[in-house]
mmCIF file of C-alpha atoms in Angstrom:
data_model
loop_
_atom_site.group_PDB
_atom_site.id
_atom_site.type_symbol
_atom_site.label_atom_id
_atom_site.label_comp_id
_atom_site.label_asym_id
_atom_site.label_seq_id
_atom_site.Cartn_x
_atom_site.Cartn_y
_atom_site.Cartn_z
ATOM 1 C CA MET A 1255 -118.545 37.484 -117.904
ATOM 2 C CA ALA A 1256 -116.403 36.584 -115.125
ATOM 3 C CA GLU A 1257 -117.349 38.109 -111.649
ATOM 4 C CA PRO A 1258 -115.778 41.628 -110.483
ATOM 5 C CA VAL A 1259 -113.322 41.330 -108.065
ATOM 6 C CA SER A 1260 -112.561 44.876 -107.162
ATOM 7 C CA LEU A 1261 -116.134 46.358 -105.634
ATOM 8 C CA ILE A 1262 -116.570 49.525 -103.816
ATOM 9 C CA PRO A 1263 -119.223 50.655 -101.473
ATOM 10 C CA ILE A 1264 -121.899 52.712 -103.105
ATOM 11 C CA ARG A 1265 -122.485 55.818 -102.253
ATOM 12 C CA PRO A 1266 -126.019 57.693 -101.790
ATOM 13 C CA ASN A 1267 -124.758 60.317 -104.347
ATOM 14 C CA ASP A 1268 -124.230 57.496 -106.794
ATOM 15 C CA LEU A 1269 -128.064 57.124 -107.224
ATOM 16 C CA VAL A 1270 -131.229 58.743 -108.032
ATOM 17 C CA ILE A 1271 -134.789 57.630 -108.085
ATOM 18 C CA GLY A 1272 -136.250 57.924 -111.505
ATOM 19 C CA LYS A 1273 -132.963 57.579 -113.155
ATOM 20 C CA PRO A 1274 -130.865 54.720 -114.450
ATOM 21 C CA LEU A 1275 -128.261 52.834 -112.884
ATOM 22 C CA LYS A 1276 -124.654 54.249 -114.304
ATOM 23 C CA SER A 1277 -123.174 51.269 -113.474
ATOM 24 C CA SER A 1278 -124.149 47.416 -112.448
ATOM 25 C CA VAL A 1279 -124.925 46.707 -108.938
ATOM 26 C CA TYR A 1280 -123.747 43.795 -107.194
ATOM 27 C CA ASP A 1281 -123.842 42.209 -103.464
ATOM 28 C CA TRP A 1282 -120.773 41.788 -101.656
ATOM 29 C CA HIS A 1283 -119.912 38.075 -103.142
ATOM 30 C CA GLY A 1284 -119.820 39.888 -106.534
ATOM 31 C CA LYS A 1285 -123.121 38.720 -107.603
ATOM 32 C CA LEU A 1286 -125.385 40.954 -110.076
ATOM 33 C CA LEU A 1287 -128.204 42.456 -108.394
ATOM 34 C CA LEU A 1288 -129.140 45.042 -110.975
ATOM 35 C CA ASP A 1289 -127.820 45.873 -114.704
ATOM 36 C CA ALA A 1290 -126.753 49.449 -115.771
ATOM 37 C CA GLY A 1291 -129.563 51.015 -116.972
ATOM 38 C CA THR A 1292 -132.138 49.913 -114.467
ATOM 39 C CA VAL A 1293 -134.317 52.737 -113.132
ATOM 40 C CA ILE A 1294 -134.588 53.163 -109.552
ATOM 41 C CA ASP A 1295 -138.270 53.603 -108.632
ATOM 42 C CA SER A 1296 -138.530 54.121 -105.071
ATOM 43 C CA GLN A 1297 -136.734 55.744 -102.353
ATOM 44 C CA SER A 1298 -136.826 51.982 -100.363
ATOM 45 C CA GLN A 1299 -135.073 50.335 -103.353
ATOM 46 C CA LEU A 1300 -132.639 53.007 -103.091
ATOM 47 C CA ASP A 1301 -131.737 52.686 -99.443
ATOM 48 C CA GLY A 1302 -131.526 48.783 -100.019
ATOM 49 C CA LEU A 1303 -129.030 49.273 -102.421
ATOM 50 C CA VAL A 1304 -127.029 52.125 -100.599
ATOM 51 C CA SER A 1305 -126.957 49.637 -97.849
ATOM 52 C CA ASN A 1306 -126.224 46.322 -99.454
ATOM 53 C CA GLY A 1307 -124.596 47.420 -103.129
ATOM 54 C CA PHE A 1308 -121.346 47.532 -104.858
ATOM 55 C CA ILE A 1309 -120.428 48.688 -107.544
ATOM 56 C CA HIS A 1310 -116.870 47.792 -109.999
ATOM 57 C CA ASP A 1311 -114.205 50.176 -109.871
ATOM 58 C CA ALA A 1312 -112.051 49.029 -112.761
ATOM 59 C CA SER A 1313 -109.150 51.339 -111.600
ATOM 60 C CA TRP A 1314 -109.056 49.771 -108.365
ATOM 61 C CA ASP A 1315 -108.370 46.220 -109.860
ATOM 62 C CA ILE A 1316 -106.276 43.806 -107.487
ATOM 63 C CA GLU A 1317 -104.864 41.904 -110.606
ATOM 64 C CA LEU A 1318 -103.665 45.738 -111.686
ATOM 65 C CA THR A 1319 -101.963 45.758 -108.014
ATOM 66 C CA GLN A 1320 -100.295 42.400 -108.217
ATOM 67 C CA THR A 1321 -99.113 43.130 -111.627
ATOM 68 C CA ARG A 1322 -97.482 46.367 -110.542
ATOM 69 C CA LEU A 1323 -96.079 45.116 -107.651
ATOM 70 C CA ALA A 1324 -95.064 41.991 -109.217
ATOM 71 C CA ALA A 1325 -93.154 43.949 -111.948
ATOM 72 C CA PRO A 1326 -89.462 44.178 -110.377
ATOM 73 C CA VAL A 1327 -89.839 40.387 -109.645
ATOM 74 C CA ILE A 1328 -91.110 39.564 -113.467
ATOM 75 C CA ALA A 1329 -87.834 41.810 -114.586
ATOM 76 C CA ARG A 1330 -85.575 39.462 -112.090
ATOM 77 C CA SER A 1331 -86.767 36.317 -113.272
ATOM 78 C CA GLU A 1332 -86.936 37.391 -117.323
ATOM 79 C CA LYS A 1333 -82.883 38.359 -116.222
ATOM 80 C CA LEU A 1334 -82.362 34.919 -115.001
ATOM 81 C CA ARG A 1335 -84.276 33.009 -117.772
ATOM 82 C CA THR A 1336 -81.855 35.108 -120.078
ATOM 83 C CA GLN A 1337 -79.060 34.034 -118.211
ATOM 84 C CA SER A 1338 -80.049 30.159 -117.822
ATOM 85 C CA GLY A 1339 -82.473 29.716 -120.391
ATOM 86 C CA ALA A 1340 -85.265 28.352 -118.134
ATOM 87 C CA ASN A 1341 -88.783 29.571 -118.068
ATOM 88 C CA ALA A 1342 -89.718 31.440 -114.907
ATOM 89 C CA PRO A 1343 -93.002 30.261 -113.405
ATOM 90 C CA SER A 1344 -95.974 32.772 -113.192
ATOM 91 C CA GLU A 1345 -98.651 32.997 -110.397
ATOM 92 C CA GLU A 1346 -102.113 33.843 -110.985
ATOM 93 C CA PRO A 1347 -104.019 36.069 -108.588
ATOM 94 C CA SER A 1348 -106.224 33.567 -106.044
ATOM 95 C CA ALA A 1349 -108.504 34.283 -103.413
ATOM 96 C CA ASN A 1350 -107.245 34.492 -99.686
ATOM 97 C CA LYS A 1351 -103.724 35.468 -101.179
ATOM 98 C CA GLU A 1352 -102.268 38.080 -99.479
ATOM 99 C CA VAL A 1353 -100.413 40.997 -101.473
ATOM 100 C CA ILE A 1354 -99.072 44.069 -100.585
ATOM 101 C CA THR A 1355 -100.124 47.511 -101.791
ATOM 102 C CA ASP A 1356 -99.485 51.109 -101.536
ATOM 103 C CA MET A 1357 -101.600 52.772 -99.037
ATOM 104 C CA ASP A 1358 -102.367 55.362 -101.778
ATOM 105 C CA ASP A 1359 -103.936 52.773 -103.779
ATOM 106 C CA VAL A 1360 -106.480 51.944 -101.688
ATOM 107 C CA ARG A 1361 -109.649 54.051 -101.889
ATOM 108 C CA TRP A 1362 -110.776 54.854 -98.581
ATOM 109 C CA TYR A 1363 -114.163 56.804 -97.909
ATOM 110 C CA VAL A 1364 -115.201 58.833 -95.438
ATOM 111 C CA GLY A 1365 -116.872 56.798 -92.630
ATOM 112 C CA GLU A 1366 -115.393 53.816 -93.420
ATOM 113 C CA THR A 1367 -115.130 51.185 -90.435
ATOM 114 C CA LEU A 1368 -111.942 50.575 -89.153
ATOM 115 C CA TYR A 1369 -111.087 48.130 -86.287
ATOM 116 C CA LEU A 1370 -108.111 48.998 -84.130
ATOM 117 C CA GLN A 1371 -106.242 46.129 -81.910
ATOM 118 C CA LEU A 1372 -103.747 47.013 -79.294
ATOM 119 C CA ALA A 1373 -99.930 45.327 -80.619
ATOM 120 C CA ASP A 1374 -99.551 45.170 -77.242
ATOM 121 C CA LYS A 1375 -102.679 43.516 -76.091
ATOM 122 C CA PRO A 1376 -104.503 42.134 -78.612
ATOM 123 C CA SER A 1377 -107.614 41.651 -76.695
ATOM 124 C CA VAL A 1378 -108.285 45.271 -76.547
ATOM 125 C CA ARG A 1379 -110.125 46.281 -79.902
ATOM 126 C CA TYR A 1380 -112.038 49.400 -80.733
ATOM 127 C CA ILE A 1381 -114.376 50.206 -83.742
ATOM 128 C CA VAL A 1382 -113.547 53.474 -85.147
ATOM 129 C CA LYS A 1383 -114.544 55.747 -88.379
ATOM 130 C CA LEU A 1384 -112.075 57.119 -91.248
ATOM 131 C CA ILE A 1385 -112.732 61.210 -91.127
ATOM 132 C CA GLY A 1386 -110.009 61.711 -93.449
ATOM 133 C CA PHE A 1387 -106.180 61.655 -93.946
ATOM 134 C CA VAL A 1388 -103.312 63.836 -95.005
ATOM 135 C CA LYS A 1389 -101.184 62.026 -97.411
ATOM 136 C CA ASN A 1390 -97.773 60.827 -96.052
ATOM 137 C CA LYS A 1391 -98.811 62.336 -92.547
ATOM 138 C CA THR A 1392 -101.883 60.950 -90.434
ATOM 139 C CA VAL A 1393 -105.016 59.140 -90.844
ATOM 140 C CA PHE A 1394 -107.716 60.752 -88.664
ATOM 141 C CA VAL A 1395 -110.310 58.596 -86.824
ATOM 142 C CA THR A 1396 -113.438 58.981 -84.548
ATOM 143 C CA PRO A 1397 -111.808 58.478 -80.984
ATOM 144 C CA PRO A 1398 -111.664 54.788 -79.369
ATOM 145 C CA MET A 1399 -114.205 54.479 -76.895
ATOM 146 C CA LEU A 1400 -115.427 51.969 -74.544
ATOM 147 C CA ASP A 1401 -118.921 51.053 -72.870
ATOM 148 C CA GLY A 1402 -119.723 54.641 -73.942
ATOM 149 C CA LYS A 1403 -116.637 56.625 -72.513
ATOM 150 C CA PHE A 1404 -113.577 57.682 -74.581
ATOM 151 C CA GLU A 1405 -110.582 55.564 -73.979
ATOM 152 C CA PHE A 1406 -107.230 57.473 -73.031
ATOM 153 C CA ILE A 1407 -104.581 56.677 -75.846
ATOM 154 C CA ARG A 1408 -101.171 57.688 -75.312
ATOM 155 C CA GLU A 1409 -99.001 58.870 -77.936
ATOM 156 C CA GLY A 1410 -96.908 56.374 -79.445
ATOM 157 C CA GLN A 1411 -99.190 53.309 -78.914
ATOM 158 C CA THR A 1412 -99.116 50.911 -81.917
ATOM 159 C CA PHE A 1413 -102.154 49.429 -83.364
ATOM 160 C CA ILE A 1414 -103.038 47.066 -85.870
ATOM 161 C CA VAL A 1415 -105.588 48.332 -88.473
ATOM 162 C CA ARG A 1416 -108.377 46.425 -90.223
ATOM 163 C CA ALA A 1417 -110.846 46.891 -92.579
ATOM 164 C CA PHE A 1418 -112.916 45.338 -95.160
ATOM 165 C CA SER A 1419 -114.364 46.818 -98.159
ATOM 166 C CA GLY A 1420 -115.900 44.883 -100.896
ATOM 167 C CA LYS A 1421 -114.101 41.180 -101.427
ATOM 168 C CA ASN A 1422 -111.071 42.839 -100.004
ATOM 169 C CA ALA A 1423 -109.954 42.800 -96.518
ATOM 170 C CA TYR A 1424 -107.087 45.189 -95.533
ATOM 171 C CA ALA A 1425 -104.542 45.233 -92.537
ATOM 172 C CA PHE A 1426 -101.710 47.878 -91.649
ATOM 173 C CA THR A 1427 -99.691 48.919 -88.531
ATOM 174 C CA ALA A 1428 -100.160 52.690 -87.136
ATOM 175 C CA ALA A 1429 -99.192 54.274 -84.084
ATOM 176 C CA ALA A 1430 -101.056 57.309 -82.177
ATOM 177 C CA VAL A 1431 -99.513 60.454 -82.934
ATOM 178 C CA LYS A 1432 -102.069 62.579 -81.143
ATOM 179 C CA SER A 1433 -105.657 62.799 -79.746
ATOM 180 C CA VAL A 1434 -107.591 65.886 -80.517
ATOM 181 C CA HIS A 1435 -110.238 66.719 -78.198
ATOM 182 C CA SER A 1436 -111.354 70.575 -79.340
ATOM 183 C CA PRO A 1437 -113.472 71.357 -80.698
ATOM 184 C CA HIS A 1438 -114.586 67.698 -81.757
ATOM 185 C CA PRO A 1439 -112.642 64.715 -80.538
ATOM 186 C CA TYR A 1440 -110.399 62.186 -82.708
ATOM 187 C CA LEU A 1441 -107.154 60.539 -83.084
ATOM 188 C CA HIS A 1442 -104.440 60.866 -85.705
ATOM 189 C CA LEU A 1443 -102.729 57.960 -86.726
ATOM 190 C CA SER A 1444 -99.320 57.461 -88.534
ATOM 191 C CA TYR A 1445 -99.734 57.348 -92.069
ATOM 192 C CA PRO A 1446 -98.858 53.426 -93.578
ATOM 193 C CA LYS A 1447 -96.843 53.773 -97.053
ATOM 194 C CA GLN A 1448 -98.354 50.329 -97.234
ATOM 195 C CA VAL A 1449 -100.991 47.970 -96.334
ATOM 196 C CA ARG A 1450 -101.635 44.050 -96.307
ATOM 197 C CA CYS A 1451 -104.482 43.373 -98.911
ATOM 198 C CA THR A 1452 -106.196 39.823 -98.816
ATOM 199 C CA VAL A 1453 -108.737 38.864 -101.506
ATOM 200 C CA VAL A 1454 -111.545 36.639 -99.620
ATOM 201 C CA ARG A 1455 -113.051 33.990 -101.712
ATOM 202 C CA GLN A 1456 -116.811 34.276 -102.462
ATOM 203 C CA GLY A 1457 -118.811 32.688 -100.032
ATOM 204 C CA ALA A 1458 -116.033 32.893 -97.148
ATOM 205 C CA ARG A 1459 -117.418 31.682 -94.244
ATOM 206 C CA ALA A 1460 -116.578 33.372 -90.563
ATOM 207 C CA GLU A 1461 -115.624 31.240 -87.661
ATOM 208 C CA VAL A 1462 -118.012 31.853 -84.916
ATOM 209 C CA ARG A 1463 -119.312 30.491 -81.901
ATOM 210 C CA LEU A 1464 -123.068 31.954 -81.654
ATOM 211 C CA ILE A 1465 -125.959 30.184 -79.537
ATOM 212 C CA ALA A 1466 -129.007 30.345 -81.665
ATOM 213 C CA SER A 1467 -132.405 29.243 -81.640
ATOM 214 C CA VAL A 1468 -133.776 27.464 -84.068
ATOM 215 C CA ALA A 1469 -137.555 26.773 -84.881
ATOM 216 C CA VAL A 1470 -139.319 24.224 -87.634
ATOM 217 C CA GLY A 1471 -142.521 22.939 -88.936
ATOM 218 C CA GLU A 1472 -146.615 23.541 -87.909
ATOM 219 C CA PRO A 1473 -147.263 23.118 -85.087
ATOM 220 C CA GLU A 1474 -143.531 25.021 -84.282
ATOM 221 C CA ARG A 1475 -141.005 22.972 -83.077
ATOM 222 C CA THR A 1476 -137.643 24.615 -81.290
ATOM 223 C CA GLY A 1477 -134.411 23.782 -80.452
ATOM 224 C CA ALA A 1478 -130.824 25.310 -79.590
ATOM 225 C CA ALA A 1479 -128.145 25.237 -81.992
ATOM 226 C CA THR A 1480 -124.471 26.090 -81.466
ATOM 227 C CA LEU A 1481 -123.435 27.697 -84.564
ATOM 228 C CA ASN A 1482 -119.340 27.620 -85.844
ATOM 229 C CA ASP A 1483 -119.702 29.299 -88.984
ATOM 230 C CA LEU A 1484 -121.559 31.783 -90.635
ATOM 231 C CA SER A 1485 -121.713 33.432 -94.074
ATOM 232 C CA MET A 1486 -124.172 35.673 -96.106
ATOM 233 C CA GLY A 1487 -125.908 32.722 -97.437
ATOM 234 C CA GLY A 1488 -126.122 30.335 -94.484
ATOM 235 C CA ALA A 1489 -124.539 28.796 -91.387
ATOM 236 C CA SER A 1490 -123.675 25.585 -89.759
ATOM 237 C CA GLY A 1491 -123.928 24.337 -86.308
ATOM 238 C CA VAL A 1492 -124.421 21.600 -83.985
ATOM 239 C CA MET A 1493 -127.522 20.664 -82.239
ATOM 240 C CA LYS A 1494 -128.296 18.252 -79.366
ATOM 241 C CA GLU A 1495 -131.696 16.825 -80.946
ATOM 242 C CA LEU A 1496 -132.971 15.918 -84.158
ATOM 243 C CA LEU A 1497 -135.247 18.765 -84.975
ATOM 244 C CA GLY A 1498 -136.267 18.533 -88.387
ATOM 245 C CA LYS A 1499 -135.708 16.725 -91.835
ATOM 246 C CA LYS A 1500 -133.588 17.768 -94.910
ATOM 247 C CA GLY A 1501 -135.230 20.524 -96.929
ATOM 248 C CA GLU A 1502 -137.652 21.466 -94.099
ATOM 249 C CA GLU A 1503 -138.055 25.312 -93.546
ATOM 250 C CA GLY A 1504 -137.700 27.387 -90.494
ATOM 251 C CA ARG A 1505 -136.115 30.333 -89.038
ATOM 252 C CA ILE A 1506 -133.065 30.902 -86.665
ATOM 253 C CA LYS A 1507 -132.895 33.442 -83.983
ATOM 254 C CA MET A 1508 -129.525 34.852 -83.075
ATOM 255 C CA LYS A 1509 -127.916 38.126 -81.591
ATOM 256 C CA VAL A 1510 -124.812 39.790 -82.730
ATOM 257 C CA GLN A 1511 -122.882 42.603 -82.400
ATOM 258 C CA ALA A 1512 -122.637 44.660 -85.852
ATOM 259 C CA ALA A 1513 -120.386 47.651 -85.934
ATOM 260 C CA GLY A 1514 -120.766 48.096 -81.900
ATOM 261 C CA GLN A 1515 -124.146 47.310 -81.629
ATOM 262 C CA ASP A 1516 -126.213 44.412 -80.390
ATOM 263 C CA GLU A 1517 -128.446 43.173 -83.333
ATOM 264 C CA TYR A 1518 -131.334 40.631 -83.041
ATOM 265 C CA LEU A 1519 -131.626 38.730 -86.104
ATOM 266 C CA ASN A 1520 -134.660 36.221 -86.968
ATOM 267 C CA LEU A 1521 -133.782 34.420 -90.666
ATOM 268 C CA LYS A 1522 -135.976 32.490 -92.482
ATOM 269 C CA MET A 1523 -133.765 29.357 -93.631
ATOM 270 C CA ILE A 1524 -134.128 25.960 -95.138
ATOM 271 C CA MET A 1525 -131.939 22.914 -93.484
ATOM 272 C CA ARG A 1526 -129.894 21.853 -96.182
ATOM 273 C CA SER A 1527 -128.121 19.120 -94.559
ATOM 274 C CA ILE A 1528 -128.106 16.917 -91.388
ATOM 275 C CA THR A 1529 -125.611 14.532 -90.179
ATOM 276 C CA THR A 1530 -124.701 12.480 -87.081
ATOM 277 C CA MET A 1531 -121.795 13.699 -85.111
ATOM 278 C CA GLU A 1532 -118.873 11.360 -85.286
ATOM 279 C CA ASN A 1533 -119.080 10.909 -81.593
ATOM 280 C CA GLY A 1534 -122.573 10.336 -81.574
ATOM 281 C CA ASP A 1535 -123.299 13.158 -79.686
ATOM 282 C CA GLY A 1536 -125.982 15.494 -81.663
ATOM 283 C CA PHE A 1537 -126.321 16.365 -85.082
ATOM 284 C CA LYS A 1538 -124.662 18.939 -87.339
ATOM 285 C CA TYR A 1539 -127.155 20.903 -89.576
ATOM 286 C CA GLY A 1540 -126.482 23.171 -92.487
ATOM 287 C CA PHE A 1541 -128.784 26.070 -92.914
ATOM 288 C CA GLU A 1542 -129.388 28.090 -95.983
ATOM 289 C CA PHE A 1543 -130.718 31.781 -95.320
ATOM 290 C CA VAL A 1544 -133.889 32.760 -97.853
ATOM 291 C CA GLU A 1545 -135.440 35.814 -98.322
ATOM 292 C CA LEU A 1546 -133.543 38.034 -96.679
ATOM 293 C CA SER A 1547 -134.724 41.567 -95.976
ATOM 294 C CA PRO A 1548 -132.434 44.571 -96.813
ATOM 295 C CA HIS A 1549 -131.877 45.470 -92.997
ATOM 296 C CA GLU A 1550 -130.829 41.982 -92.175
ATOM 297 C CA ARG A 1551 -128.401 41.804 -95.245
ATOM 298 C CA MET A 1552 -127.084 44.753 -93.967
ATOM 299 C CA VAL A 1553 -126.680 43.549 -90.522
ATOM 300 C CA LEU A 1554 -125.235 40.152 -91.297
ATOM 301 C CA ALA A 1555 -122.851 42.011 -93.843
ATOM 302 C CA ALA A 1556 -121.628 43.874 -91.204
ATOM 303 C CA PHE A 1557 -121.101 41.076 -88.605
ATOM 304 C CA VAL A 1558 -119.419 38.680 -91.161
ATOM 305 C CA ASN A 1559 -117.310 41.307 -92.510
ATOM 306 C CA GLN A 1560 -116.247 42.232 -89.162
ATOM 307 C CA THR A 1561 -115.442 38.949 -88.241
ATOM 308 C CA LEU A 1562 -113.361 37.853 -91.369
ATOM 309 C CA VAL A 1563 -111.497 41.340 -90.841
ATOM 310 C CA GLU A 1564 -110.542 40.175 -87.252
ATOM 311 C CA MET A 1565 -109.285 36.813 -88.704
ATOM 312 C CA ASN A 1566 -106.996 38.471 -91.277
#
């Protein structure tokens, strides 16, 4: 069976301890974690699924969106084919291909993480949460903050808004409509009619530049690595010295920022590849992450997804 494309995060009220799952649960790559009918037997298992699990929503399939969006093009192509007798080529949906979809077709959830980037100053970025929206009016988000302080947002300021849900990365442009301060602070953004949607390929790697500590063997040998890409399954990076050998197990430590918080990861890994750099200055390593805890998966997913969104 093909992996589902349209994945949406599990909500806590979708799961009940002691009762069978109504739907199969997948990780964010689309890999099956639990079949429908599996009984959740503990709170820790439920918490892990809420943190890392996704379910398939057939009504939100990107193929359906693309088919609907392509309908006018197909109609025009059909007309041209009738006139000329030529067969119009058709395109299949593919990963990393951007499409335009209606805002109404995207199922946003309260608490969804959104990333705001000032259109006229791309270096300024904020992480906010979705509060809600009024269709065709405004989108409500938590107020942008920097260093723990509320930022002053002028009416009319334009943002590029990005989000990541399941395998889909979204982006749209919105303007600040009004900042509300009482009884609780939040920001009104203009309601976009359409958003850009990119289906991120399975195992997508985020480009990064992270300093990590690598430790292998007994007695333990350590070294510093510069990571240049990162995914849920592993990373690649460069080290000055030859630290170990292919297939050797160890741990890799790094600090990442996920959802505005500094997090420290200490991940178990296997060195899958070691090659000499072309310039002879060091070695390139490929690391596979193994036996990640639910918390480690949650933090890693948040960081990778956030980086992919910002790259989109």
